[in-house]
Coordinates of C-alpha atoms in Angstrom, one line a residue:
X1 CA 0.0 0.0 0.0
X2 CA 1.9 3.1 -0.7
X3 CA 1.9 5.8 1.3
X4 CA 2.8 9.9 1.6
X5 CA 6.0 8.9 3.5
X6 CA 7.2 6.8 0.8
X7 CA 5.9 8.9 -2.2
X8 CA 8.8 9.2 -4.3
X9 CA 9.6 5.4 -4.3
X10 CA 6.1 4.4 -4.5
X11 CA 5.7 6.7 -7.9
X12 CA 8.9 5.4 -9.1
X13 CA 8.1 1.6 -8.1
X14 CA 4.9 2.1 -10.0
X15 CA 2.6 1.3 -6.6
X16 CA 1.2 4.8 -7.7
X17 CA 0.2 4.8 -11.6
X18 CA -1.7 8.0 -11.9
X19 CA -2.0 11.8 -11.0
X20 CA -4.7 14.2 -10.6
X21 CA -4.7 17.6 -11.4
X22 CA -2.4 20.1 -10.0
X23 CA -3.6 22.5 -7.6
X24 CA -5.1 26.0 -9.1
X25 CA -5.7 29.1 -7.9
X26 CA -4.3 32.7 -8.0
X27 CA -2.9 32.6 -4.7
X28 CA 0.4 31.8 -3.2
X29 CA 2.3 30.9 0.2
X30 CA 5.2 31.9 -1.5
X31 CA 5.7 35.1 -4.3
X32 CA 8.6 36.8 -3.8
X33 CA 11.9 38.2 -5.7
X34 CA 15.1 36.4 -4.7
X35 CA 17.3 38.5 -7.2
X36 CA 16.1 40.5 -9.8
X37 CA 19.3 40.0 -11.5
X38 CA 19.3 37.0 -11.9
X39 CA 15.5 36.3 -12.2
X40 CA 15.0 34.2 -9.6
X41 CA 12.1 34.1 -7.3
X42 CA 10.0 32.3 -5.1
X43 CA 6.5 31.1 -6.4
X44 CA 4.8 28.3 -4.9
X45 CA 2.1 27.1 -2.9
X46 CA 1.2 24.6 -0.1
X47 CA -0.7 21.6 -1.4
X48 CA -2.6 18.8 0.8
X49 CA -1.3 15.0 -1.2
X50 CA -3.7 12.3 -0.9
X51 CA -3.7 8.7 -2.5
X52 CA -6.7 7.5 -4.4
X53 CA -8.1 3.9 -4.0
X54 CA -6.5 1.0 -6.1
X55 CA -5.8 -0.3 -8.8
X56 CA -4.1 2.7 -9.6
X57 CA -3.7 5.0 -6.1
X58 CA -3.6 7.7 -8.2
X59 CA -1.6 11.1 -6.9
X60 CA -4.3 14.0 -5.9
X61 CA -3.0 17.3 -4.9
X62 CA -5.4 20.1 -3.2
X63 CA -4.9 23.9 -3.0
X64 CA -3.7 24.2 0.7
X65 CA -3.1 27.7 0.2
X66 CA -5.3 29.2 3.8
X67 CA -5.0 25.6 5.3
X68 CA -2.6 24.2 7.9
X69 CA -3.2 20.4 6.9
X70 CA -0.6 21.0 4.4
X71 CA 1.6 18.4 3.6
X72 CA 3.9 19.6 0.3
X73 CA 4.3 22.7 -1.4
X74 CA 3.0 23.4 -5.7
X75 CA 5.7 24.9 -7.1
X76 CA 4.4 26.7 -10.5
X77 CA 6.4 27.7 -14.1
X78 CA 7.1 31.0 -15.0
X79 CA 8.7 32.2 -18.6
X80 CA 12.0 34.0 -18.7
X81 CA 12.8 33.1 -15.0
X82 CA 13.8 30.5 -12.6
X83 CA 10.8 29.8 -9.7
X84 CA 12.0 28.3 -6.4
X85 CA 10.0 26.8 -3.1
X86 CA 11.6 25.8 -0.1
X87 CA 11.7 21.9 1.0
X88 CA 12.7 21.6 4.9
X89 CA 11.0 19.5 7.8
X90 CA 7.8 21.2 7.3
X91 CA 7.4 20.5 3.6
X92 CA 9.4 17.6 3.0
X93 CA 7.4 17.5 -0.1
X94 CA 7.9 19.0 -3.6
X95 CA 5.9 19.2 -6.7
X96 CA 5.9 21.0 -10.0
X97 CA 4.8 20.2 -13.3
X98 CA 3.9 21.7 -17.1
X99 CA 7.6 21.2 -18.0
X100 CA 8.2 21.2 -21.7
X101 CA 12.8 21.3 -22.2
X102 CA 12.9 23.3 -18.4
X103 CA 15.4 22.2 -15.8
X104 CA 14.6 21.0 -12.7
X105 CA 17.3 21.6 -9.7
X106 CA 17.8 20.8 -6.3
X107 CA 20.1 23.1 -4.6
X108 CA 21.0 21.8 -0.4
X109 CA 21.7 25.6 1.4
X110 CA 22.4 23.2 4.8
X111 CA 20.7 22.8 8.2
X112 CA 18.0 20.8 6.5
X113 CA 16.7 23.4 4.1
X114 CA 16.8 22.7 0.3
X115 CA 15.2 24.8 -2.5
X116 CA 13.5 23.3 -5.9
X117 CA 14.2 25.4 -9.3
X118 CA 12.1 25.0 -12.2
X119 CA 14.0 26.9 -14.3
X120 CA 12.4 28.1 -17.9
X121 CA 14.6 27.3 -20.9
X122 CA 12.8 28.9 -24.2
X123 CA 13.3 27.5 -27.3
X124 CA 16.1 28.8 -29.8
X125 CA 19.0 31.0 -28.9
X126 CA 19.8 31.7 -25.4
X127 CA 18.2 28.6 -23.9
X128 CA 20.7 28.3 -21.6
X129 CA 20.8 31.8 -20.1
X130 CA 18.0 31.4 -17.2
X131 CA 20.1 28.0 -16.4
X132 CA 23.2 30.1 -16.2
X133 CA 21.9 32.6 -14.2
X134 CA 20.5 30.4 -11.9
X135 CA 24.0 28.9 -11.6
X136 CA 25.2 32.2 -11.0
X137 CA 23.2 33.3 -8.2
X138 CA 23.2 29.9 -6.2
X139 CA 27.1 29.9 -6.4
X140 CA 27.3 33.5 -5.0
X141 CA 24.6 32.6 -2.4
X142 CA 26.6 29.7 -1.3
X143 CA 24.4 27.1 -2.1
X144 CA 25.2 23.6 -3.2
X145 CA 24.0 22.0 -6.0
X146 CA 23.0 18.3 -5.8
X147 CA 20.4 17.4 -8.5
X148 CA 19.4 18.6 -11.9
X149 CA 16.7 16.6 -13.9
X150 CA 16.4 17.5 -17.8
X151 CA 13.2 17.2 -19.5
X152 CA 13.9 17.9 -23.1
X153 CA 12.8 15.6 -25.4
X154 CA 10.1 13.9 -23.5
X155 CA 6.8 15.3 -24.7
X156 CA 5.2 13.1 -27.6
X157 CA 7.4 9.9 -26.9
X158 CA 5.9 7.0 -25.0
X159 CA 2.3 9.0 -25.4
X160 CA 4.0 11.3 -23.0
X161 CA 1.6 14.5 -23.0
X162 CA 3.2 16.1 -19.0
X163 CA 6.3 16.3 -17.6
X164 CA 6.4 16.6 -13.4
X165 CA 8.9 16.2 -11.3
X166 CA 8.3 15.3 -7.2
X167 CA 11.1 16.1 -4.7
X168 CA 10.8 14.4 -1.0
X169 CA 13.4 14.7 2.1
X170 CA 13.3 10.9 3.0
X171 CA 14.0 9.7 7.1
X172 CA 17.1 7.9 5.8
X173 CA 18.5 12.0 5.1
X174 CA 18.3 11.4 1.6
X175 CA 16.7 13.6 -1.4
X176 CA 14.8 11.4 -3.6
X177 CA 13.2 12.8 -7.0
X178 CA 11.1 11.6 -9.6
X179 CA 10.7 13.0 -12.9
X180 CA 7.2 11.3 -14.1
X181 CA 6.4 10.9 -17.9
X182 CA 2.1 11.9 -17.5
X183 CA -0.1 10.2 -20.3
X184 CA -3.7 10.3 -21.0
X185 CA -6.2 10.3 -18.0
X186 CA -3.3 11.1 -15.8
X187 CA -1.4 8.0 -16.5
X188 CA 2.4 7.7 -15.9
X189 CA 4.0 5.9 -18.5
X190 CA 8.0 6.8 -17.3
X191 CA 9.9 7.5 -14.8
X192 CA 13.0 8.5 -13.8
X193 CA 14.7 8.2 -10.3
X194 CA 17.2 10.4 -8.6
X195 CA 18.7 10.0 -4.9
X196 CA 21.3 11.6 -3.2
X197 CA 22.2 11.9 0.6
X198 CA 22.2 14.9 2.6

């Protein structure tokens, strides 16, 4: 039976075949500039997981935004920039999808905080530039980097139609990621694991 503590593996292991749709709403727990240079900011919001009934258990995430029963945080996609929400003992969960080519980073700042990038890479000349910049900018901040997931490519193979990727601090002081290939309905048909100790 898989469970919230376990989500990452249980995605990954395929004990969780589905997801539901990602929270909505204007709102956020998080909206705030990090550096204007370098176009970073904070953008996300807190999002209540539950499982679904079997077969499939599917993945269902809840706008949390006024609620304490939070139990992750929704961290959205912004063009020309790099969005970041905090992972730490009180959201040991992150989420964030619509990726079509963006990067998706992990950056460990120590003390048990972490914080997830979605960074935007447009098409054509100067894709790289929001990467570099958020390079940039977590070097002069002193954090470290420990996971980048591409997801170029991915759309239209495998009746891939979503990218998302889910981030969870794990009791065994590990950061496991998923990146999850999203069919029709909902349906993963890939993933993709990444762990790393903290």
């Amino acid at each position: 039976m898989p469970a919230i503590e376990t989500l990452v593996a249980d995605i990954n292991n395929g004990a969780i075949q589905a997801v539901g749709i990602e929270p909505q709403g204007g709102g956020r727990n998080g909206s705030s500039t990090i550096s204007a240079t370098c176009l970073v900011e904070h953008n996300f919001m807190h999002t209540r997981i539950s499982l679904g009934a079997a077969p499939q258990h599917r993945m269902m995430m809840a706008n949390a935004l006024d609620s304490l029963s939070f139990n992750a945080s929704y961290l959205f996609f912004e063009d020309s920039r790099a969005t970041v929400a905090t992972m730490d003992v009180n959201r040991r969960i992150v989420i964030s999808g619509g990726y079509g080519g963006c990067l998706y980073q992990v950056y460990n700042l120590g003390n048990g905080v972490f914080k997830c990038c979605h960074i935007a890479r447009p098409a054509g000349v100067g894709a790289e530039a929001n990467v570099n910049l958020m390079n940039n900018y977590a070097r002069q901040a002193g954090w470290t980097l420990l996971q980048t997931v591409p997801t170029v490519g991915l759309i239209g193979n495998n009746n891939c139609q979503q990218v998302m990727t889910v981030s969870q601090i794990t009791p065994n002081r590990r950061i496991e990621t998923v990146r999850i290939q999203v069919g029709v309905m909902g349906v993963i048909v890939g993933t993709t694991a990444y762990s790393d100790a903290i």
